[in-house]
Short mmCIF file of C-alpha atoms and ligand atoms in Angstrom, two decimals:
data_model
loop_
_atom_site.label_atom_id
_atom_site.label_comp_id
_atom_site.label_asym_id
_atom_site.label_seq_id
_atom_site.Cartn_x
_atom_site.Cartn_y
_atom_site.Cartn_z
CA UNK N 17 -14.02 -9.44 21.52
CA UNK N 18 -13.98 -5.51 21.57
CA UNK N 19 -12.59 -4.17 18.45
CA UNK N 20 -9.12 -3.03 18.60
CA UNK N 21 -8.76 1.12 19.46
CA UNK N 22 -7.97 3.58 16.24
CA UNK N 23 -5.04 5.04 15.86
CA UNK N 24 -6.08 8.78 15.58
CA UNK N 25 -4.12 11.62 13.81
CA UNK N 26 -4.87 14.67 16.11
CA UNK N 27 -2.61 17.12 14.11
CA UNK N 28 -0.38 17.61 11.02
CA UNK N 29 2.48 19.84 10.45
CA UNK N 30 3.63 20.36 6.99
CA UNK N 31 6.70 22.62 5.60
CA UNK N 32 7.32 23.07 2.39
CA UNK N 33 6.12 19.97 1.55
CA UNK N 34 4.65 19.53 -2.21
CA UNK N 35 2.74 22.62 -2.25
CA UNK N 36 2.31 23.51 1.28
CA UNK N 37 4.93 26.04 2.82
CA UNK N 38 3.95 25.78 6.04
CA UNK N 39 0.44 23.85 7.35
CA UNK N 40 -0.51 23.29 10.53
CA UNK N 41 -3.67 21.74 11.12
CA UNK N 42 -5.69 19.93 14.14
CA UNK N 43 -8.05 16.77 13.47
CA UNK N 44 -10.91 16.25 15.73
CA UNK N 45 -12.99 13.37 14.46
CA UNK N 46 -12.91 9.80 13.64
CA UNK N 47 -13.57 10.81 9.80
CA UNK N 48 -11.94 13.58 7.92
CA UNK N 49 -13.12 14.93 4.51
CA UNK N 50 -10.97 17.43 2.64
CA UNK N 51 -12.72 18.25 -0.90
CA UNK N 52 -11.03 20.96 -3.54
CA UNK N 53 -10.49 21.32 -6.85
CA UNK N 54 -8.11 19.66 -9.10
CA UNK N 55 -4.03 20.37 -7.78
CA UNK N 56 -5.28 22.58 -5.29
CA UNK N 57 -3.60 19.69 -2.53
CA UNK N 58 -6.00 17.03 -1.21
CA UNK N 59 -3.64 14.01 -2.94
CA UNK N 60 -0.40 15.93 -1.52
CA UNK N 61 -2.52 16.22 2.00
CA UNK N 62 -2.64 12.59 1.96
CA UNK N 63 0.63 11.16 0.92
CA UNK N 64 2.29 13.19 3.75
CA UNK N 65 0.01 11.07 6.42
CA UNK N 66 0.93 7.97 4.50
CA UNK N 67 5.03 8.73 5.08
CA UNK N 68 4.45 9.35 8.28
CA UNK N 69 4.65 5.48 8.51
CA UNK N 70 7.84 3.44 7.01
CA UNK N 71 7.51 3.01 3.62
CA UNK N 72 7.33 4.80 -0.10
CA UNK N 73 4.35 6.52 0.20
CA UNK N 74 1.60 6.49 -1.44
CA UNK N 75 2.26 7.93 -4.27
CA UNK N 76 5.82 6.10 -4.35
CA UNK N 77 7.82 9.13 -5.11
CA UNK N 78 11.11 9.38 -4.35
CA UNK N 79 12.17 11.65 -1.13
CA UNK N 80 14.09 13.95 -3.39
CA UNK N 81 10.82 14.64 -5.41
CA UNK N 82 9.00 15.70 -2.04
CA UNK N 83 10.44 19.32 -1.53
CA UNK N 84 8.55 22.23 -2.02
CA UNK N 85 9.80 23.48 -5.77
CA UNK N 86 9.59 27.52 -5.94
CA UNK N 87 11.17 28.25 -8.82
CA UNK N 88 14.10 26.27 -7.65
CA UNK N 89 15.52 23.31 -6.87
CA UNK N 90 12.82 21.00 -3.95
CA UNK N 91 13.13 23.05 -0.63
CA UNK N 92 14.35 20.29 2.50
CA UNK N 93 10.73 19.11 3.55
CA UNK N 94 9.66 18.33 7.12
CA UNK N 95 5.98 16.18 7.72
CA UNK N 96 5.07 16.03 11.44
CA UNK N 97 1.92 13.62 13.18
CA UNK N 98 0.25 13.43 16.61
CA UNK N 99 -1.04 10.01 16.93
CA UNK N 100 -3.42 8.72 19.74
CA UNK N 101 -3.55 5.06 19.89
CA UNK N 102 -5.76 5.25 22.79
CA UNK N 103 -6.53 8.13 25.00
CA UNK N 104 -3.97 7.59 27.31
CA UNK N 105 -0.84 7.68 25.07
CA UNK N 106 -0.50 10.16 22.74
CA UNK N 107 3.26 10.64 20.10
CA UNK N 108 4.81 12.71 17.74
CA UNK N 109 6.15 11.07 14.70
CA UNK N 110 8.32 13.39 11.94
CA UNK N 111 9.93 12.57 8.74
CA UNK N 112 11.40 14.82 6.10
CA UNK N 113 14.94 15.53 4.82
CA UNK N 114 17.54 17.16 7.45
CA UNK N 115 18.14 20.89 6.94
CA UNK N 116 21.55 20.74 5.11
CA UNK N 117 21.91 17.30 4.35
CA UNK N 118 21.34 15.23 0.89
CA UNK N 119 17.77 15.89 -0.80
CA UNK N 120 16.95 11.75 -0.90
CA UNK N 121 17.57 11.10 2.78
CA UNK N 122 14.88 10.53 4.86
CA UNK N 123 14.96 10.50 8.93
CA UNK N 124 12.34 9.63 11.38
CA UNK N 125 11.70 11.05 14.58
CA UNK N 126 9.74 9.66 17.52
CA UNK N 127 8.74 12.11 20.10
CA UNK N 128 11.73 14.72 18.80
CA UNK N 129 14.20 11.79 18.99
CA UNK N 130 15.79 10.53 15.66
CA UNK N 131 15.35 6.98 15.32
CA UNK N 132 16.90 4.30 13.12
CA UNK N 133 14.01 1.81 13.88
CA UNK N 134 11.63 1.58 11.11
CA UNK N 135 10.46 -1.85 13.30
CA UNK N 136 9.60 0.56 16.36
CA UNK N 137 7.78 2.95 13.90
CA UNK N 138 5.53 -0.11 12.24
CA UNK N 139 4.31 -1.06 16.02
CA UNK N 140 2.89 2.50 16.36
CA UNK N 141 1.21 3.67 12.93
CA UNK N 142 0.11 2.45 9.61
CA UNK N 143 -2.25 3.06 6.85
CA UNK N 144 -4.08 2.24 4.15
CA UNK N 145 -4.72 3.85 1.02
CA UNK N 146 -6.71 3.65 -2.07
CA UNK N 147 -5.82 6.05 -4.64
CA UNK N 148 -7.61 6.83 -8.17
CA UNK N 149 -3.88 5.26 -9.77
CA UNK N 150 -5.23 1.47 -8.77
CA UNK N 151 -7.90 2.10 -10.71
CA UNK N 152 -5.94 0.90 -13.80
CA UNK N 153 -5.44 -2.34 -11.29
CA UNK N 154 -7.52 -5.20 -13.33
CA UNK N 155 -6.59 -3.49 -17.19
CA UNK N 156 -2.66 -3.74 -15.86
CA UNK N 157 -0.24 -6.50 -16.28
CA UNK N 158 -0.03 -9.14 -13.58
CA UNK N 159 3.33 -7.21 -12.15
CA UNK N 160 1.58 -4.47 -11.25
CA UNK N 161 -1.22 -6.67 -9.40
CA UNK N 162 1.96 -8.72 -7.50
CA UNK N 163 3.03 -5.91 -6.86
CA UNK N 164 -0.23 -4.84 -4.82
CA UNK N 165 -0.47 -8.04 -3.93
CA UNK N 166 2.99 -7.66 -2.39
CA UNK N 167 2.62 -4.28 -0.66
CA UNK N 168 -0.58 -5.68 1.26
CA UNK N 169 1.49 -9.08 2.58
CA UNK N 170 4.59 -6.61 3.41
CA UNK N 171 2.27 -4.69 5.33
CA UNK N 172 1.81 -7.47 7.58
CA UNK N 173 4.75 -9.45 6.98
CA UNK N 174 7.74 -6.88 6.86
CA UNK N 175 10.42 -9.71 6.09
CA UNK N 176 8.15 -9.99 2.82
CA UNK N 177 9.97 -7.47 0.67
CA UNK N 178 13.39 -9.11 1.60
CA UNK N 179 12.01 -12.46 0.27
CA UNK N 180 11.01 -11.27 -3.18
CA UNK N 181 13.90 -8.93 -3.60
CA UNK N 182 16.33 -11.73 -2.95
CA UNK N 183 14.39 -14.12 -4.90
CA UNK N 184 14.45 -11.36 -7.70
CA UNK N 185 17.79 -10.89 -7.58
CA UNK N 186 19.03 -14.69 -7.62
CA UNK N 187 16.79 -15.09 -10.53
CA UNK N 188 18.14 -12.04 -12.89
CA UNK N 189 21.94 -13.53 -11.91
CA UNK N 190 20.41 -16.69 -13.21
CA UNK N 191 19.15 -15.56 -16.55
CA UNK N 192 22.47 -13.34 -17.19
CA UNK N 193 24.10 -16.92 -16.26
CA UNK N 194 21.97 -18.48 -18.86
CA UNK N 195 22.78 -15.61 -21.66
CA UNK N 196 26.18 -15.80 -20.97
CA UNK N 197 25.87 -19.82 -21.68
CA UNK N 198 24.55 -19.41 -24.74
CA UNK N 199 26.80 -17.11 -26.17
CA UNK N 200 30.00 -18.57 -24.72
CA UNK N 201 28.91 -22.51 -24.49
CA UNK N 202 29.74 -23.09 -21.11
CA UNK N 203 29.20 -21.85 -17.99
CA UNK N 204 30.00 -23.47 -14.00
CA UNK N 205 27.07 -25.27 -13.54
CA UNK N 206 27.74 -24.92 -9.93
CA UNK N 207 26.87 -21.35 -9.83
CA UNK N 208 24.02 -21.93 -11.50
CA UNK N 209 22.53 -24.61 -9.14
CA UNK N 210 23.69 -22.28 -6.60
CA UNK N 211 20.83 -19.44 -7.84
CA UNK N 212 18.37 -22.15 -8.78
CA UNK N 213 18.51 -22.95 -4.93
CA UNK N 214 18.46 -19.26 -3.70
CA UNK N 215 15.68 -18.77 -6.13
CA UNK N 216 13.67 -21.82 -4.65
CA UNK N 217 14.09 -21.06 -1.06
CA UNK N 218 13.13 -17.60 -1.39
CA UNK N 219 10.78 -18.14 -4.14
CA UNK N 220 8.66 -20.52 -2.33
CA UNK N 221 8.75 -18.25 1.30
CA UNK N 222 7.58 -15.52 -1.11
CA UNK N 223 4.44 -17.72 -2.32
CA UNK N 224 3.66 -19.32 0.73
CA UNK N 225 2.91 -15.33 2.32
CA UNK N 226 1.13 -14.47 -0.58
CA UNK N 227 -0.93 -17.53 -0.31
CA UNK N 228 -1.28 -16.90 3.58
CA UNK N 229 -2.58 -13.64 2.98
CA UNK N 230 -4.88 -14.06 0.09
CA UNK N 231 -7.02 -16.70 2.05
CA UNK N 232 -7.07 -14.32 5.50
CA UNK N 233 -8.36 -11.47 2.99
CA UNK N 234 -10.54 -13.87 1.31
CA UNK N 235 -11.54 -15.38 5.21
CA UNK N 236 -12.21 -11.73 6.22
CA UNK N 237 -14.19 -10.52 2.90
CA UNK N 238 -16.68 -13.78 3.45
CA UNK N 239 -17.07 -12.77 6.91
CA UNK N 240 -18.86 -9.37 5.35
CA UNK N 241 -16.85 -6.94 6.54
CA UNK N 242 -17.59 -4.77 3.63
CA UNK N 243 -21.85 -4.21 4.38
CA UNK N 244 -23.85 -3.68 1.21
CA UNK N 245 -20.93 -3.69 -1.36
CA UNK N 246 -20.25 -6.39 -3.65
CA UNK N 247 -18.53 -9.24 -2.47
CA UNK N 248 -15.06 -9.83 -3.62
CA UNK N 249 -13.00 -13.03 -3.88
CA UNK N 250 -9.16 -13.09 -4.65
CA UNK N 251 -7.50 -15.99 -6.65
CA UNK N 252 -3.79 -15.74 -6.37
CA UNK N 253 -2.82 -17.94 -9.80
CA UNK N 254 0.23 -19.46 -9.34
CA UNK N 255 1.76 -22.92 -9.45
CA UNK N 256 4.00 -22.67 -6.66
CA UNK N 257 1.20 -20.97 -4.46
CA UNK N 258 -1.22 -24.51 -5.73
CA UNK N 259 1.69 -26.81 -5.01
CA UNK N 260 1.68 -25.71 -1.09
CA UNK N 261 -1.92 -26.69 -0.87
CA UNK N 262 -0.35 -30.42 -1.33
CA UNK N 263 2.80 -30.34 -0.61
CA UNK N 264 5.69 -29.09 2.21
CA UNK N 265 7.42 -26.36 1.23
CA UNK N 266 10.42 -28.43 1.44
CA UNK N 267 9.23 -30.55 -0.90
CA UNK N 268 8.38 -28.21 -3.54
CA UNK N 269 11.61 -26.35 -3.22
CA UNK N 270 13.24 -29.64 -4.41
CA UNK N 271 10.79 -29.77 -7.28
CA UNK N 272 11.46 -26.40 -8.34
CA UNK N 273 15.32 -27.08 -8.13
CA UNK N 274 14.48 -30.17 -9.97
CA UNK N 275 12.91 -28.16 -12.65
CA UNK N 276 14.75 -25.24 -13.34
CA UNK N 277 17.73 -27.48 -13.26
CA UNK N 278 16.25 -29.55 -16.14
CA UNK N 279 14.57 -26.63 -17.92
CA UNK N 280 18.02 -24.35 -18.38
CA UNK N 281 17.62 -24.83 -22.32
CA UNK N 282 14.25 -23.45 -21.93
CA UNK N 283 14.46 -20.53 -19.90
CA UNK N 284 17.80 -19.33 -22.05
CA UNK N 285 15.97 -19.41 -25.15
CA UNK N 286 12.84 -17.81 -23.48
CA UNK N 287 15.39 -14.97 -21.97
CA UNK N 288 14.40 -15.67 -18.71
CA UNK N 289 12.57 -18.35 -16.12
CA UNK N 290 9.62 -19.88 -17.63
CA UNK N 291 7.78 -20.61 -14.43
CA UNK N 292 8.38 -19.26 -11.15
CA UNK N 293 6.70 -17.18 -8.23
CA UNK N 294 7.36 -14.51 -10.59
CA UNK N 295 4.69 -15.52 -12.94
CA UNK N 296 1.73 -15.03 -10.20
CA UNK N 297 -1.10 -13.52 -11.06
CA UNK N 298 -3.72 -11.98 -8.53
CA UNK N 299 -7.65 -11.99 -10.02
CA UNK N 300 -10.55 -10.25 -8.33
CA UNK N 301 -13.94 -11.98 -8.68
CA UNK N 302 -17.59 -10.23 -8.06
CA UNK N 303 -19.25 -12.79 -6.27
CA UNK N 304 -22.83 -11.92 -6.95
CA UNK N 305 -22.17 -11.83 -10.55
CA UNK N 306 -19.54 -14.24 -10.36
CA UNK N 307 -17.74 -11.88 -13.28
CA UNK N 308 -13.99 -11.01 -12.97
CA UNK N 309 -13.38 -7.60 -12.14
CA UNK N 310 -11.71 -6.79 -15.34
CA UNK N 311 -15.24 -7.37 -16.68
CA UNK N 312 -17.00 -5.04 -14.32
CA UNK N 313 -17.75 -1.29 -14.57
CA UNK N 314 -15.88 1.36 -13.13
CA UNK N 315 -17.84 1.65 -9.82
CA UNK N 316 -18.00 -1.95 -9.40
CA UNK N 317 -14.48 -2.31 -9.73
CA UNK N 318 -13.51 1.14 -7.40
CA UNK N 319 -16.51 -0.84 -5.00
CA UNK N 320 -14.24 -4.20 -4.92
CA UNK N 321 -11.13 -2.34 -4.25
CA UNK N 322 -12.80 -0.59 -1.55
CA UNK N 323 -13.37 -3.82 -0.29
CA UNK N 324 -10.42 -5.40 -0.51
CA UNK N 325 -8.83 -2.19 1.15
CA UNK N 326 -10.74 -2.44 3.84
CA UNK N 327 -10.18 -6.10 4.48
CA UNK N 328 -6.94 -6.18 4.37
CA UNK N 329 -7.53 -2.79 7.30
CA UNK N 330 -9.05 -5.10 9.49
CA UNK N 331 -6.52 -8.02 9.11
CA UNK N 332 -3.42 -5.09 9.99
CA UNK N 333 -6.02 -4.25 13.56
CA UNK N 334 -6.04 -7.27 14.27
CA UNK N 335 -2.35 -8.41 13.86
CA UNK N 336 -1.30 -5.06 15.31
CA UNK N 337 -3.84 -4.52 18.27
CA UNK N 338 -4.76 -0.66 16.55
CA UNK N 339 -7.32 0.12 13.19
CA UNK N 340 -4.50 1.83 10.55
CA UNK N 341 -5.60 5.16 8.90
CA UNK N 342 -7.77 4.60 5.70
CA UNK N 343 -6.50 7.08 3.65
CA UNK N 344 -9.08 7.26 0.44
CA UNK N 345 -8.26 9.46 -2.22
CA UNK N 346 -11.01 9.96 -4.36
CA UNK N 347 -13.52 7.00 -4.23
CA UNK N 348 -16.46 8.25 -3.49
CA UNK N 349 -16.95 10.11 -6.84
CA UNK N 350 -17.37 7.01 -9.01
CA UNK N 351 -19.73 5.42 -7.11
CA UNK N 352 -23.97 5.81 -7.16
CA UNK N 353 -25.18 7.20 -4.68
CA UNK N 354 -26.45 3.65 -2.59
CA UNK N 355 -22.77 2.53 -2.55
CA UNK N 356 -21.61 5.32 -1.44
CA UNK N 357 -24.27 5.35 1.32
CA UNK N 358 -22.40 1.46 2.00
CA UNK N 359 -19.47 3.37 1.90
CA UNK N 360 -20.18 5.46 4.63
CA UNK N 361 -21.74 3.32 6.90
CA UNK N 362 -19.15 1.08 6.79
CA UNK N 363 -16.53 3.50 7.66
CA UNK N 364 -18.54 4.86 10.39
CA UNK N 365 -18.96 1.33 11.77
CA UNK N 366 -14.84 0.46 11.62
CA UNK N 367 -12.96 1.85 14.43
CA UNK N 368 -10.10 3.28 11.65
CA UNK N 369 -10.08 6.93 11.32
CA UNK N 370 -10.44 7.41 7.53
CA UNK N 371 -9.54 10.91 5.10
CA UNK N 372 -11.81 11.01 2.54
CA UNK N 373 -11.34 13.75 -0.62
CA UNK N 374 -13.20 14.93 -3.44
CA UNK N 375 -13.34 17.65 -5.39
CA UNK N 376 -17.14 17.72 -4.85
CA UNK N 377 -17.70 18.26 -1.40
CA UNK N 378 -21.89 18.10 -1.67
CA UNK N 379 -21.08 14.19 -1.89
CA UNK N 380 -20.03 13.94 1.66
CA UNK N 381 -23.12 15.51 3.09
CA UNK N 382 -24.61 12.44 4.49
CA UNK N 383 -21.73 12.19 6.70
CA UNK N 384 -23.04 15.62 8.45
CA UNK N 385 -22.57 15.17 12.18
CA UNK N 386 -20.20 12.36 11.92
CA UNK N 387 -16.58 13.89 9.96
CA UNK N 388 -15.21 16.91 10.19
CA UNK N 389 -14.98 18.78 7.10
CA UNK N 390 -11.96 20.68 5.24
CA UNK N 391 -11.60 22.37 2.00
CA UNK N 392 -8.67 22.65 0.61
CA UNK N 393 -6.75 25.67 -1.34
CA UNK N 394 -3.90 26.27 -2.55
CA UNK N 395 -1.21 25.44 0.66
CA UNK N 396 -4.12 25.76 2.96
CA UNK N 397 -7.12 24.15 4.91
CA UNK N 398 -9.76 25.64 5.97
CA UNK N 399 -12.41 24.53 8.13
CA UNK N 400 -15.48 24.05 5.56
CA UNK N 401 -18.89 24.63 7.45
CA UNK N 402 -21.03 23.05 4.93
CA UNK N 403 -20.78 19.63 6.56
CA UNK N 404 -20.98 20.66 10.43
CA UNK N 405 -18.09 20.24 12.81
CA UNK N 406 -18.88 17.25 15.20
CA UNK N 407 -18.48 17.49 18.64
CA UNK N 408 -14.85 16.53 20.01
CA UNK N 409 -14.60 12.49 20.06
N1 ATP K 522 7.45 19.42 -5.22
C1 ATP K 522 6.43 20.26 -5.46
N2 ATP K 522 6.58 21.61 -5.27
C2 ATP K 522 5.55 22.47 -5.47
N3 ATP K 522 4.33 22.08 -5.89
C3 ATP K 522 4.13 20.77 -6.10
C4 ATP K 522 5.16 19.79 -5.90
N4 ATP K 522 4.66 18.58 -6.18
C5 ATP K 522 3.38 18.78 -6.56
N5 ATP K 522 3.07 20.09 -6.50
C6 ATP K 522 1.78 20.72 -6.84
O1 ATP K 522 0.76 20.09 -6.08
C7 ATP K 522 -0.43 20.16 -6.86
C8 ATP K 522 -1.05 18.78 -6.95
O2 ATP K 522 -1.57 18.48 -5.75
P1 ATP K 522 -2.48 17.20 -5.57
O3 ATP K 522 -2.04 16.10 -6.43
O4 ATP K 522 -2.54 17.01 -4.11
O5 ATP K 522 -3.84 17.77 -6.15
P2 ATP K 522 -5.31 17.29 -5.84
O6 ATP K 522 -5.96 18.36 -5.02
O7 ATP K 522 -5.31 15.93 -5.29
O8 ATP K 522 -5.87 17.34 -7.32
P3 ATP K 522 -6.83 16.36 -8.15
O9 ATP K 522 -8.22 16.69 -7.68
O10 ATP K 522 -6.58 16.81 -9.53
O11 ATP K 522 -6.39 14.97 -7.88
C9 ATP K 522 -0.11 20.58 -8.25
O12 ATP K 522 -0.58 21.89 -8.44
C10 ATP K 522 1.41 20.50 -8.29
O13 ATP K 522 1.94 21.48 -9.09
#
């Protein structure tokens, strides 16, 4: 089967954006590096091709925080993409606040026109990122791992996010319901079924798509998709998640009803649900030294993240017929020099277009003749001639 086609950034408009007042620059190859020093604007560079797509970002920040500060209060902030998704059809995508309207609203545009549809958006662009905040990843709790966990499924799932919001919600009602109970003695143990069975419809959707997409990632990692790094394996630990191996989900939603029902006592004294999708866990493995990545080194670790990153890139081409934007923020400086080299080779072998930064630009020499090369300075980019320009794809 051909591999699917990249989507391709051709150019990026920036104003007042972070710390760019006004940017406007063209991309001509299939791999981008931008290298700088520290806050000169590589990180900024990036997050404003992640929210090109629907989303938070990559950095998460709130809209409001986006605006260019200068002295002030954060300017109104536009962010503007030409995409390619093959070399027939080429659109504009912009996002940014509205010149006179609130600082934390956000609007879209698709080819100038302002559009509601974050649905129509997600057919046309996405990315993936890896940014030198998930290194902290396998030392965090398990929330912030769900969490990841979570962002990769909504990725592919969009209806995701609604699941564990409304399974979050039913459950906090829940243990205020079970406060109140012990304060007060009695509550209507109606309403309370009533959440338990919100909680186990959504709860079990919720870990039935993060079981789904742990074993395509884990499918897709197997299949080698990652060259000469370390393999990676993903364990999703969680009892829900388990039961689904055996069971129908209809099944285990009775069992969960059946057991929060029984365990109200419990969870009131515990100050919350014992058990519960909300107790999954997501563990990394290094297969070859069948060690779990909290136990590796840095680079090992950064190596299986890479990994898993670029997995879960191939699983979004393939659901979405186009290779998402790897944007990588960072990650080749903590790796030796022979992962790196993996690094490279495997990103020249994916059809994604992938921005690479570092604030040591000598590192991306051995991609001389394949990316085009930026440095970055304060609000600008300039065309860096160390690693030659390649000819036009
Ligand atoms: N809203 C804003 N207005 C003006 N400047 C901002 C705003 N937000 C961030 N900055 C500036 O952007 C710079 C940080 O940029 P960025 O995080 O992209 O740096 P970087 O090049 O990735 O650095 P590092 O190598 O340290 O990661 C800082 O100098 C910061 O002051």
């Amino acid at each position: 089967m051909a591999p699917p086609p990249a989507l391709l950034l051709t150019r990026l408009m920036l104003r007042d954006f972070r710390s760019y007042p006004a940017l406007t620059v063209p991309f001509r190859a299939r791999i981008v590096v931008v290298s700088g020093e520290n806050g000169v604007g590589k990180t900024n560079l990036l997050e404003a091709i992640s929210l090109l797509c629907p989303g938070r970002g990559l950095r998460g920040a709130r809209t409001a925080e986006l605006g260019r500060r200068d002295g002030g209060l954060p300017l109104p902030w536009a962010a503007a993409g030409r995409f390619e998704s093959a070399p027939w059809s080429s659109f504009d995508i912009g996002t940014g606040t509205p010149e006179g309207g609130p600082p934390e609203r956000r609007v879209f545009r698709l080819d100038g026109a302002l559009t509601r549809s974050q649905a129509e958006l997600a057919e046309r662009v996405a990315t993936v990122w890896l940014t030198p905040q998930m290194d902290r990843l396998f030392q965090d709790g398990a929330s912030d791992r769900r969490r990841f966990l979570d962002r990769l499924v909504w990725a592919l799932e969009p209806h995701h996010a609604r699941e564990v919001a409304a399974y979050e919600n039913a459950m906090a009602q829940r243990n205020r319901l079970l406060a109140q109970e012990r304060r007060e003695g009695r509550v209507d143990p109606q309403w309370l079924a009533a959440l338990e069975d919100a909680m186990a419809r959504h709860g079990v959707a919720a870990a039935a798509a993060r079981r789904g997409l742990v074993s395509r990632l884990n499918e897709t990692l197997a299949g080698g998709i990652t060259g000469a790094f370390p393999a990676a394996r993903l364990d999703l630990h969680c009892a829900v998640a388990a039961a689904l191996e055996a069971d129908p989900a209809l099944a285990v939603e009775d069992r969960l009803r059946a057991a929060w029902a029984a365990g109200r006592r419990q969870d009131a004294a515990a100050g919350g649900a014992v058990e519960g999708p909300h107790r999954a866990d997501l563990l990394f493995t290094h297969v070859p030294k069948n060690l779990p990545a909290a136990l590796c080194s840095t680079g090992e670790q950064k190596a299986l993240l890479i990994a898993v990153v670029l997995a879960h890139a191939a699983l979004i081409a393939e659901a979405r017929g186009f290779a998402p934007l790897l944007l990588l923020d960072e990650v080749a400086a903590h790796l030796d020099a022979g992962r790196r080299e993996a690094l490279f080779a495997a990103l020249a072998a994916l059809p994604a277009q992938a921005f690479l930064t570092g604030t040591d630009g000598a590192i991306f020499r051995p991609l001389a003749g394949i990316a085009e090369a930026f440095r970055a300075t304060p609000g600008e980019l300039v065309s860096d001639n160390d690693l030659p320009v390649p000819p036009g794809h």
